[in-house]
């Protein structure tokens, strides 16, 4: 059964942030050597480097809450852009942080990998 | 002289929002028939439909302020993803609205057109 793109995007996003919040090193498997992450303006390339960056962020626990998920087809056949807005709760922080993030997902072996990933906190 | 991708992305973003704020109908030329816009969750396809949507927004004047611009190569050779965060001042509104927006730019005839465009206001 094929899922429609919006359902696929939502399923990916739920999987991504659940993995981030409960087993961050498990994100490694979503990237490949060609993958790019721009995290708060810092450019990182390759699955290993991206996993090192994400697992070495200066907090152990966090909780993402998704507000919106938009998707559009782009790039390789079956590829899609996924655009997320939401909030991030860090331990010891009174206020949630707003963030937005985009992914370009490329089909690979019956699933997807993250080719592009850009993350920004939305400060005032 | 070739500009580096970050400079190109910044130049595009400045051009896009200057056009939006001063001559909104001029945005038509940045899109093609294959272009997609998702505006606050509403999906619109094709340059004409996108121009109609953008020029019929319920305010005549607005002012975008860009906070961050990130870019990564993706898709067709020379294509790039551009991710923007910023604020939007509407007439009569005391507070600025935060927004984030992404574009997938595809090279065409020595310039770029917008293939994908996703816009979201960042509410709390």
PDB file of C-alpha atoms in Angstrom:
ATOM      1  CA  UNK A   1       0.000   0.000   0.000  1.00  0.00           C
ATOM      2  CA  UNK A   2       1.453   3.357  -1.034  1.00  0.00           C
ATOM      3  CA  UNK A   3       1.088   6.252   1.383  1.00  0.00           C
ATOM      4  CA  UNK A   4       0.331   9.690   0.008  1.00  0.00           C
ATOM      5  CA  UNK A   5       3.204  12.216   0.256  1.00  0.00           C
ATOM      6  CA  UNK A   6       1.656  14.189   3.109  1.00  0.00           C
ATOM      7  CA  UNK A   7       1.229  11.049   5.195  1.00  0.00           C
ATOM      8  CA  UNK A   8       4.777   9.940   4.358  1.00  0.00           C
ATOM      9  CA  UNK A   9       6.140  13.342   5.373  1.00  0.00           C
ATOM     10  CA  UNK A  10       4.244  13.275   8.657  1.00  0.00           C
ATOM     11  CA  UNK A  11       5.413   9.723   9.387  1.00  0.00           C
ATOM     12  CA  UNK A  12       9.016  10.692   8.664  1.00  0.00           C
ATOM     13  CA  UNK A  13       8.812  13.768  10.888  1.00  0.00           C
ATOM     14  CA  UNK A  14       7.298  11.817  13.787  1.00  0.00           C
ATOM     15  CA  UNK A  15       9.985   9.151  13.414  1.00  0.00           C
ATOM     16  CA  UNK A  16      12.777  11.727  13.182  1.00  0.00           C
ATOM     17  CA  UNK A  17      11.900  13.671  16.340  1.00  0.00           C
ATOM     18  CA  UNK A  18      10.965  10.571  18.323  1.00  0.00           C
ATOM     19  CA  UNK A  19      14.409   9.184  17.483  1.00  0.00           C
ATOM     20  CA  UNK A  20      16.043  12.536  18.303  1.00  0.00           C
ATOM     21  CA  UNK A  21      14.331  12.666  21.691  1.00  0.00           C
ATOM     22  CA  UNK A  22      14.792   9.030  22.741  1.00  0.00           C
ATOM     23  CA  UNK A  23      17.802   7.568  20.893  1.00  0.00           C
ATOM     24  CA  UNK A  24      19.688  10.390  19.224  1.00  0.00           C
ATOM     25  CA  UNK A  25      22.526   8.230  17.906  1.00  0.00           C
ATOM     26  CA  UNK A  26      19.899   6.313  15.922  1.00  0.00           C
ATOM     27  CA  UNK A  27      19.613   9.324  13.602  1.00  0.00           C
ATOM     28  CA  UNK A  28      22.856   8.188  11.938  1.00  0.00           C
ATOM     29  CA  UNK A  29      20.945   5.684   9.816  1.00  0.00           C
ATOM     30  CA  UNK A  30      18.827   8.443   8.238  1.00  0.00           C
ATOM     31  CA  UNK A  31      21.835  10.145   6.605  1.00  0.00           C
ATOM     32  CA  UNK A  32      24.376   9.108   3.977  1.00  0.00           C
ATOM     33  CA  UNK A  33      27.889  10.283   3.100  1.00  0.00           C
ATOM     34  CA  UNK A  34      26.471  12.868   0.685  1.00  0.00           C
ATOM     35  CA  UNK A  35      24.100  14.309   3.299  1.00  0.00           C
ATOM     36  CA  UNK A  36      24.369  17.930   4.404  1.00  0.00           C
ATOM     37  CA  UNK A  37      23.266  19.519   7.665  1.00  0.00           C
ATOM     38  CA  UNK A  38      23.249  23.256   8.347  1.00  0.00           C
ATOM     39  CA  UNK A  39      22.650  23.612  12.084  1.00  0.00           C
ATOM     40  CA  UNK A  40      22.215  27.201  13.277  1.00  0.00           C
ATOM     41  CA  UNK A  41      24.433  28.282  10.376  1.00  0.00           C
ATOM     42  CA  UNK A  42      27.136  25.638  10.888  1.00  0.00           C
ATOM     43  CA  UNK A  43      27.656  23.449   7.808  1.00  0.00           C
ATOM     44  CA  UNK A  44      28.357  19.754   8.335  1.00  0.00           C
ATOM     45  CA  UNK A  45      28.666  17.058   5.672  1.00  0.00           C
ATOM     46  CA  UNK A  46      28.416  13.288   5.842  1.00  0.00           C
ATOM     47  CA  UNK A  47      26.420  10.923   8.040  1.00  0.00           C
ATOM     48  CA  UNK A  48      29.201  10.367  10.587  1.00  0.00           C
ATOM     49  CA  UNK A  49      29.940  14.070  11.059  1.00  0.00           C
ATOM     50  CA  UNK A  50      26.239  14.858  11.297  1.00  0.00           C
ATOM     51  CA  UNK A  51      25.715  12.152  13.933  1.00  0.00           C
ATOM     52  CA  UNK A  52      28.672  13.484  15.931  1.00  0.00           C
ATOM     53  CA  UNK A  53      27.202  16.994  15.815  1.00  0.00           C
ATOM     54  CA  UNK A  54      23.715  15.907  16.853  1.00  0.00           C
ATOM     55  CA  UNK A  55      24.873  13.622  19.661  1.00  0.00           C
ATOM     56  CA  UNK A  56      27.290  16.239  21.047  1.00  0.00           C
ATOM     57  CA  UNK A  57      24.745  19.035  21.422  1.00  0.00           C
ATOM     58  CA  UNK A  58      25.042  20.427  24.958  1.00  0.00           C
ATOM     59  CA  UNK A  59      21.934  18.776  26.366  1.00  0.00           C
ATOM     60  CA  UNK A  60      21.100  15.144  27.018  1.00  0.00           C
ATOM     61  CA  UNK A  61      17.334  15.287  27.013  1.00  0.00           C
ATOM     62  CA  UNK A  62      14.964  17.288  24.884  1.00  0.00           C
ATOM     63  CA  UNK A  63      11.427  17.107  23.656  1.00  0.00           C
ATOM     64  CA  UNK A  64      10.259  18.298  20.240  1.00  0.00           C
ATOM     65  CA  UNK A  65       6.656  19.261  19.612  1.00  0.00           C
ATOM     66  CA  UNK A  66       5.592  19.527  15.981  1.00  0.00           C
ATOM     67  CA  UNK A  67       3.288  22.410  15.016  1.00  0.00           C
ATOM     68  CA  UNK A  68       3.149  22.146  11.213  1.00  0.00           C
ATOM     69  CA  UNK A  69       4.437  19.793   8.512  1.00  0.00           C
ATOM     70  CA  UNK A  70       4.368  20.820   4.839  1.00  0.00           C
ATOM     71  CA  UNK A  71       5.718  18.798   1.929  1.00  0.00           C
ATOM     72  CA  UNK A  72       6.263  19.159  -1.794  1.00  0.00           C
ATOM     73  CA  UNK A  73       7.803  16.817  -4.386  1.00  0.00           C
ATOM     74  CA  UNK A  74      11.267  17.851  -5.593  1.00  0.00           C
ATOM     75  CA  UNK A  75      14.523  16.559  -7.018  1.00  0.00           C
ATOM     76  CA  UNK A  76      14.843  12.850  -7.797  1.00  0.00           C
ATOM     77  CA  UNK A  77      11.594  10.986  -8.632  1.00  0.00           C
ATOM     78  CA  UNK A  78       9.898  10.280  -5.323  1.00  0.00           C
ATOM     79  CA  UNK A  79      12.005  12.876  -3.561  1.00  0.00           C
ATOM     80  CA  UNK A  80      10.302  15.368  -1.322  1.00  0.00           C
ATOM     81  CA  UNK A  81      10.894  18.528   0.619  1.00  0.00           C
ATOM     82  CA  UNK A  82       9.559  18.495   4.169  1.00  0.00           C
ATOM     83  CA  UNK A  83       9.217  21.740   6.112  1.00  0.00           C
ATOM     84  CA  UNK A  84       8.575  21.614   9.847  1.00  0.00           C
ATOM     85  CA  UNK A  85       7.791  24.206  12.482  1.00  0.00           C
ATOM     86  CA  UNK A  86       7.545  23.422  16.150  1.00  0.00           C
ATOM     87  CA  UNK A  87       8.873  23.936  19.636  1.00  0.00           C
ATOM     88  CA  UNK A  88      11.737  22.405  21.557  1.00  0.00           C
ATOM     89  CA  UNK A  89      11.762  21.937  25.313  1.00  0.00           C
ATOM     90  CA  UNK A  90      15.198  21.713  26.914  1.00  0.00           C
ATOM     91  CA  UNK A  91      15.806  20.548  30.504  1.00  0.00           C
ATOM     92  CA  UNK A  92      15.940  23.391  32.997  1.00  0.00           C
ATOM     93  CA  UNK A  93      14.591  25.918  30.505  1.00  0.00           C
ATOM     94  CA  UNK A  94      11.390  27.640  31.512  1.00  0.00           C
ATOM     95  CA  UNK A  95      10.360  28.542  27.968  1.00  0.00           C
ATOM     96  CA  UNK A  96      10.082  26.388  24.901  1.00  0.00           C
ATOM     97  CA  UNK A  97      12.206  27.397  21.927  1.00  0.00           C
ATOM     98  CA  UNK A  98      10.560  27.758  18.544  1.00  0.00           C
ATOM     99  CA  UNK A  99      12.331  26.107  15.654  1.00  0.00           C
ATOM    100  CA  UNK A 100      11.900  25.467  11.982  1.00  0.00           C
ATOM    101  CA  UNK A 101      13.645  22.798   9.965  1.00  0.00           C
ATOM    102  CA  UNK A 102      13.608  21.492   6.434  1.00  0.00           C
ATOM    103  CA  UNK A 103      14.576  18.141   4.998  1.00  0.00           C
ATOM    104  CA  UNK A 104      15.080  17.018   1.429  1.00  0.00           C
ATOM    105  CA  UNK A 105      14.301  13.304   1.431  1.00  0.00           C
ATOM    106  CA  UNK A 106      15.598  11.083  -1.376  1.00  0.00           C
ATOM    107  CA  UNK A 107      14.194   7.586  -1.990  1.00  0.00           C
ATOM    108  CA  UNK A 108      16.651   4.792  -1.264  1.00  0.00           C
ATOM    109  CA  UNK A 109      16.043   1.066  -0.959  1.00  0.00           C
ATOM    110  CA  UNK A 110      12.328   1.289  -0.299  1.00  0.00           C
ATOM    111  CA  UNK A 111      12.736   4.084   2.214  1.00  0.00           C
ATOM    112  CA  UNK A 112      14.265   7.585   2.299  1.00  0.00           C
ATOM    113  CA  UNK A 113      17.489   9.184   3.372  1.00  0.00           C
ATOM    114  CA  UNK A 114      18.014  12.821   4.348  1.00  0.00           C
ATOM    115  CA  UNK A 115      20.069  14.566   1.658  1.00  0.00           C
ATOM    116  CA  UNK A 116      19.545  18.133   2.917  1.00  0.00           C
ATOM    117  CA  UNK A 117      18.774  19.229   6.475  1.00  0.00           C
ATOM    118  CA  UNK A 118      18.625  22.855   7.620  1.00  0.00           C
ATOM    119  CA  UNK A 119      17.741  23.719  11.229  1.00  0.00           C
ATOM    120  CA  UNK A 120      17.139  27.129  12.797  1.00  0.00           C
ATOM    121  CA  UNK A 121      15.840  28.322  16.119  1.00  0.00           C
ATOM    122  CA  UNK A 122      13.359  31.166  15.623  1.00  0.00           C
ATOM    123  CA  UNK A 123      14.511  33.928  17.896  1.00  0.00           C
ATOM    124  CA  UNK A 124      12.665  37.244  18.038  1.00  0.00           C
TER     125      UNK A 124
ATOM    126  CA  UNK B   1      32.370  36.364 -12.411  1.00  0.00           C
ATOM    127  CA  UNK B   2      30.681  33.507 -10.571  1.00  0.00           C
ATOM    128  CA  UNK B   3      29.193  34.249  -7.182  1.00  0.00           C
ATOM    129  CA  UNK B   4      29.517  31.654  -4.451  1.00  0.00           C
ATOM    130  CA  UNK B   5      26.269  29.892  -3.471  1.00  0.00           C
ATOM    131  CA  UNK B   6      25.853  31.756  -0.178  1.00  0.00           C
ATOM    132  CA  UNK B   7      26.183  35.127  -1.914  1.00  0.00           C
ATOM    133  CA  UNK B   8      23.759  34.011  -4.645  1.00  0.00           C
ATOM    134  CA  UNK B   9      21.238  32.875  -2.026  1.00  0.00           C
ATOM    135  CA  UNK B  10      21.518  36.162  -0.147  1.00  0.00           C
ATOM    136  CA  UNK B  11      21.129  38.158  -3.375  1.00  0.00           C
ATOM    137  CA  UNK B  12      18.056  36.138  -4.342  1.00  0.00           C
ATOM    138  CA  UNK B  13      16.475  36.588  -0.918  1.00  0.00           C
ATOM    139  CA  UNK B  14      17.074  40.351  -0.913  1.00  0.00           C
ATOM    140  CA  UNK B  15      15.606  40.601  -4.414  1.00  0.00           C
ATOM    141  CA  UNK B  16      12.605  38.445  -3.525  1.00  0.00           C
ATOM    142  CA  UNK B  17      11.517  40.383  -0.434  1.00  0.00           C
ATOM    143  CA  UNK B  18      12.310  43.796  -1.951  1.00  0.00           C
ATOM    144  CA  UNK B  19      10.043  42.835  -4.876  1.00  0.00           C
ATOM    145  CA  UNK B  20       7.391  41.484  -2.469  1.00  0.00           C
ATOM    146  CA  UNK B  21       7.414  44.714  -0.465  1.00  0.00           C
ATOM    147  CA  UNK B  22       7.527  47.210  -3.356  1.00  0.00           C
ATOM    148  CA  UNK B  23       6.104  45.557  -6.500  1.00  0.00           C
ATOM    149  CA  UNK B  24       4.421  42.311  -5.504  1.00  0.00           C
ATOM    150  CA  UNK B  25       3.112  41.476  -8.987  1.00  0.00           C
ATOM    151  CA  UNK B  26       6.733  41.434 -10.146  1.00  0.00           C
ATOM    152  CA  UNK B  27       7.168  38.118  -8.305  1.00  0.00           C
ATOM    153  CA  UNK B  28       5.367  36.411 -11.208  1.00  0.00           C
ATOM    154  CA  UNK B  29       8.599  36.334 -13.217  1.00  0.00           C
ATOM    155  CA  UNK B  30      10.357  34.246 -10.538  1.00  0.00           C
ATOM    156  CA  UNK B  31       7.989  31.277 -10.952  1.00  0.00           C
ATOM    157  CA  UNK B  32       7.181  28.893 -13.830  1.00  0.00           C
ATOM    158  CA  UNK B  33       4.201  26.672 -14.634  1.00  0.00           C
ATOM    159  CA  UNK B  34       5.763  23.796 -12.691  1.00  0.00           C
ATOM    160  CA  UNK B  35       6.323  25.911  -9.571  1.00  0.00           C
ATOM    161  CA  UNK B  36       4.660  25.051  -6.266  1.00  0.00           C
ATOM    162  CA  UNK B  37       3.803  27.303  -3.351  1.00  0.00           C
ATOM    163  CA  UNK B  38       2.537  26.097   0.013  1.00  0.00           C
ATOM    164  CA  UNK B  39       1.372  29.208   1.853  1.00  0.00           C
ATOM    165  CA  UNK B  40       0.300  28.616   5.453  1.00  0.00           C
ATOM    166  CA  UNK B  41      -0.686  25.092   4.431  1.00  0.00           C
ATOM    167  CA  UNK B  42      -2.545  26.058   1.240  1.00  0.00           C
ATOM    168  CA  UNK B  43      -1.097  24.388  -1.873  1.00  0.00           C
ATOM    169  CA  UNK B  44      -0.957  26.408  -5.086  1.00  0.00           C
ATOM    170  CA  UNK B  45       0.633  25.377  -8.393  1.00  0.00           C
ATOM    171  CA  UNK B  46       1.789  27.399 -11.401  1.00  0.00           C
ATOM    172  CA  UNK B  47       3.204  30.891 -11.767  1.00  0.00           C
ATOM    173  CA  UNK B  48      -0.134  32.561 -12.553  1.00  0.00           C
ATOM    174  CA  UNK B  49      -1.963  30.990  -9.609  1.00  0.00           C
ATOM    175  CA  UNK B  50       0.919  31.794  -7.280  1.00  0.00           C
ATOM    176  CA  UNK B  51       0.982  35.434  -8.418  1.00  0.00           C
ATOM    177  CA  UNK B  52      -2.785  35.679  -7.885  1.00  0.00           C
ATOM    178  CA  UNK B  53      -2.386  34.309  -4.351  1.00  0.00           C
ATOM    179  CA  UNK B  54       0.480  36.621  -3.420  1.00  0.00           C
ATOM    180  CA  UNK B  55      -1.116  39.765  -4.871  1.00  0.00           C
ATOM    181  CA  UNK B  56      -4.480  39.033  -3.227  1.00  0.00           C
ATOM    182  CA  UNK B  57      -3.178  38.699   0.335  1.00  0.00           C
ATOM    183  CA  UNK B  58      -5.301  40.904   2.599  1.00  0.00           C
ATOM    184  CA  UNK B  59      -2.768  43.707   3.017  1.00  0.00           C
ATOM    185  CA  UNK B  60      -1.349  46.192   0.539  1.00  0.00           C
ATOM    186  CA  UNK B  61       1.870  47.130   2.261  1.00  0.00           C
ATOM    187  CA  UNK B  62       4.297  45.023   4.224  1.00  0.00           C
ATOM    188  CA  UNK B  63       7.922  45.017   5.161  1.00  0.00           C
ATOM    189  CA  UNK B  64      10.055  41.885   5.477  1.00  0.00           C
ATOM    190  CA  UNK B  65      13.180  41.843   7.603  1.00  0.00           C
ATOM    191  CA  UNK B  66      15.579  38.965   7.034  1.00  0.00           C
ATOM    192  CA  UNK B  67      17.214  37.382  10.095  1.00  0.00           C
ATOM    193  CA  UNK B  68      19.014  34.359   8.617  1.00  0.00           C
ATOM    194  CA  UNK B  69      19.672  32.867   5.171  1.00  0.00           C
ATOM    195  CA  UNK B  70      21.006  29.329   4.798  1.00  0.00           C
ATOM    196  CA  UNK B  71      21.615  27.495   1.540  1.00  0.00           C
ATOM    197  CA  UNK B  72      22.635  24.054   0.330  1.00  0.00           C
ATOM    198  CA  UNK B  73      23.022  22.602  -3.181  1.00  0.00           C
ATOM    199  CA  UNK B  74      20.267  20.186  -4.184  1.00  0.00           C
ATOM    200  CA  UNK B  75      18.411  18.750  -7.147  1.00  0.00           C
ATOM    201  CA  UNK B  76      19.432  19.770 -10.664  1.00  0.00           C
ATOM    202  CA  UNK B  77      23.096  20.824 -11.141  1.00  0.00           C
ATOM    203  CA  UNK B  78      23.351  24.381  -9.872  1.00  0.00           C
ATOM    204  CA  UNK B  79      20.085  24.063  -7.989  1.00  0.00           C
ATOM    205  CA  UNK B  80      19.947  25.197  -4.398  1.00  0.00           C
ATOM    206  CA  UNK B  81      17.769  25.164  -1.347  1.00  0.00           C
ATOM    207  CA  UNK B  82      17.428  28.498   0.415  1.00  0.00           C
ATOM    208  CA  UNK B  83      16.037  28.670   3.935  1.00  0.00           C
ATOM    209  CA  UNK B  84      15.035  32.035   5.402  1.00  0.00           C
ATOM    210  CA  UNK B  85      13.912  33.216   8.813  1.00  0.00           C
ATOM    211  CA  UNK B  86      12.778  36.737   9.512  1.00  0.00           C
ATOM    212  CA  UNK B  87      10.018  39.051  10.587  1.00  0.00           C
ATOM    213  CA  UNK B  88       7.130  40.638   8.739  1.00  0.00           C
ATOM    214  CA  UNK B  89       5.638  44.003   9.635  1.00  0.00           C
ATOM    215  CA  UNK B  90       2.050  44.561   8.518  1.00  0.00           C
ATOM    216  CA  UNK B  91       0.319  47.955   8.515  1.00  0.00           C
ATOM    217  CA  UNK B  92      -1.589  48.657  11.711  1.00  0.00           C
ATOM    218  CA  UNK B  93      -0.043  45.717  13.540  1.00  0.00           C
ATOM    219  CA  UNK B  94       1.851  46.594  16.677  1.00  0.00           C
ATOM    220  CA  UNK B  95       3.996  43.465  16.664  1.00  0.00           C
ATOM    221  CA  UNK B  96       6.094  41.978  13.925  1.00  0.00           C
ATOM    222  CA  UNK B  97       5.245  38.438  12.847  1.00  0.00           C
ATOM    223  CA  UNK B  98       7.999  35.854  12.702  1.00  0.00           C
ATOM    224  CA  UNK B  99       8.122  33.754   9.560  1.00  0.00           C
ATOM    225  CA  UNK B 100      10.231  31.092   7.951  1.00  0.00           C
ATOM    226  CA  UNK B 101      10.283  30.219   4.267  1.00  0.00           C
ATOM    227  CA  UNK B 102      12.171  27.895   1.993  1.00  0.00           C
ATOM    228  CA  UNK B 103      12.824  28.037  -1.732  1.00  0.00           C
ATOM    229  CA  UNK B 104      14.213  25.450  -4.103  1.00  0.00           C
ATOM    230  CA  UNK B 105      15.871  27.436  -6.888  1.00  0.00           C
ATOM    231  CA  UNK B 106      16.538  25.800 -10.259  1.00  0.00           C
ATOM    232  CA  UNK B 107      18.939  27.325 -12.802  1.00  0.00           C
ATOM    233  CA  UNK B 108      17.245  28.624 -15.954  1.00  0.00           C
ATOM    234  CA  UNK B 109      18.626  30.839 -18.700  1.00  0.00           C
ATOM    235  CA  UNK B 110      21.491  32.263 -16.720  1.00  0.00           C
ATOM    236  CA  UNK B 111      19.340  32.907 -13.672  1.00  0.00           C
ATOM    237  CA  UNK B 112      17.044  30.905 -11.369  1.00  0.00           C
ATOM    238  CA  UNK B 113      13.379  30.175 -11.026  1.00  0.00           C
ATOM    239  CA  UNK B 114      11.546  29.119  -7.873  1.00  0.00           C
ATOM    240  CA  UNK B 115      10.450  25.493  -8.193  1.00  0.00           C
ATOM    241  CA  UNK B 116       9.418  24.982  -4.553  1.00  0.00           C
ATOM    242  CA  UNK B 117       8.276  27.641  -2.097  1.00  0.00           C
ATOM    243  CA  UNK B 118       6.953  26.910   1.404  1.00  0.00           C
ATOM    244  CA  UNK B 119       5.957  29.750   3.736  1.00  0.00           C
ATOM    245  CA  UNK B 120       4.899  29.608   7.391  1.00  0.00           C
ATOM    246  CA  UNK B 121       4.306  32.156  10.078  1.00  0.00           C
ATOM    247  CA  UNK B 122       5.909  31.038  13.337  1.00  0.00           C
ATOM    248  CA  UNK B 123       3.221  31.288  15.953  1.00  0.00           C
ATOM    249  CA  UNK B 124       3.895  30.334  19.532  1.00  0.00           C
TER     250      UNK B 124
END
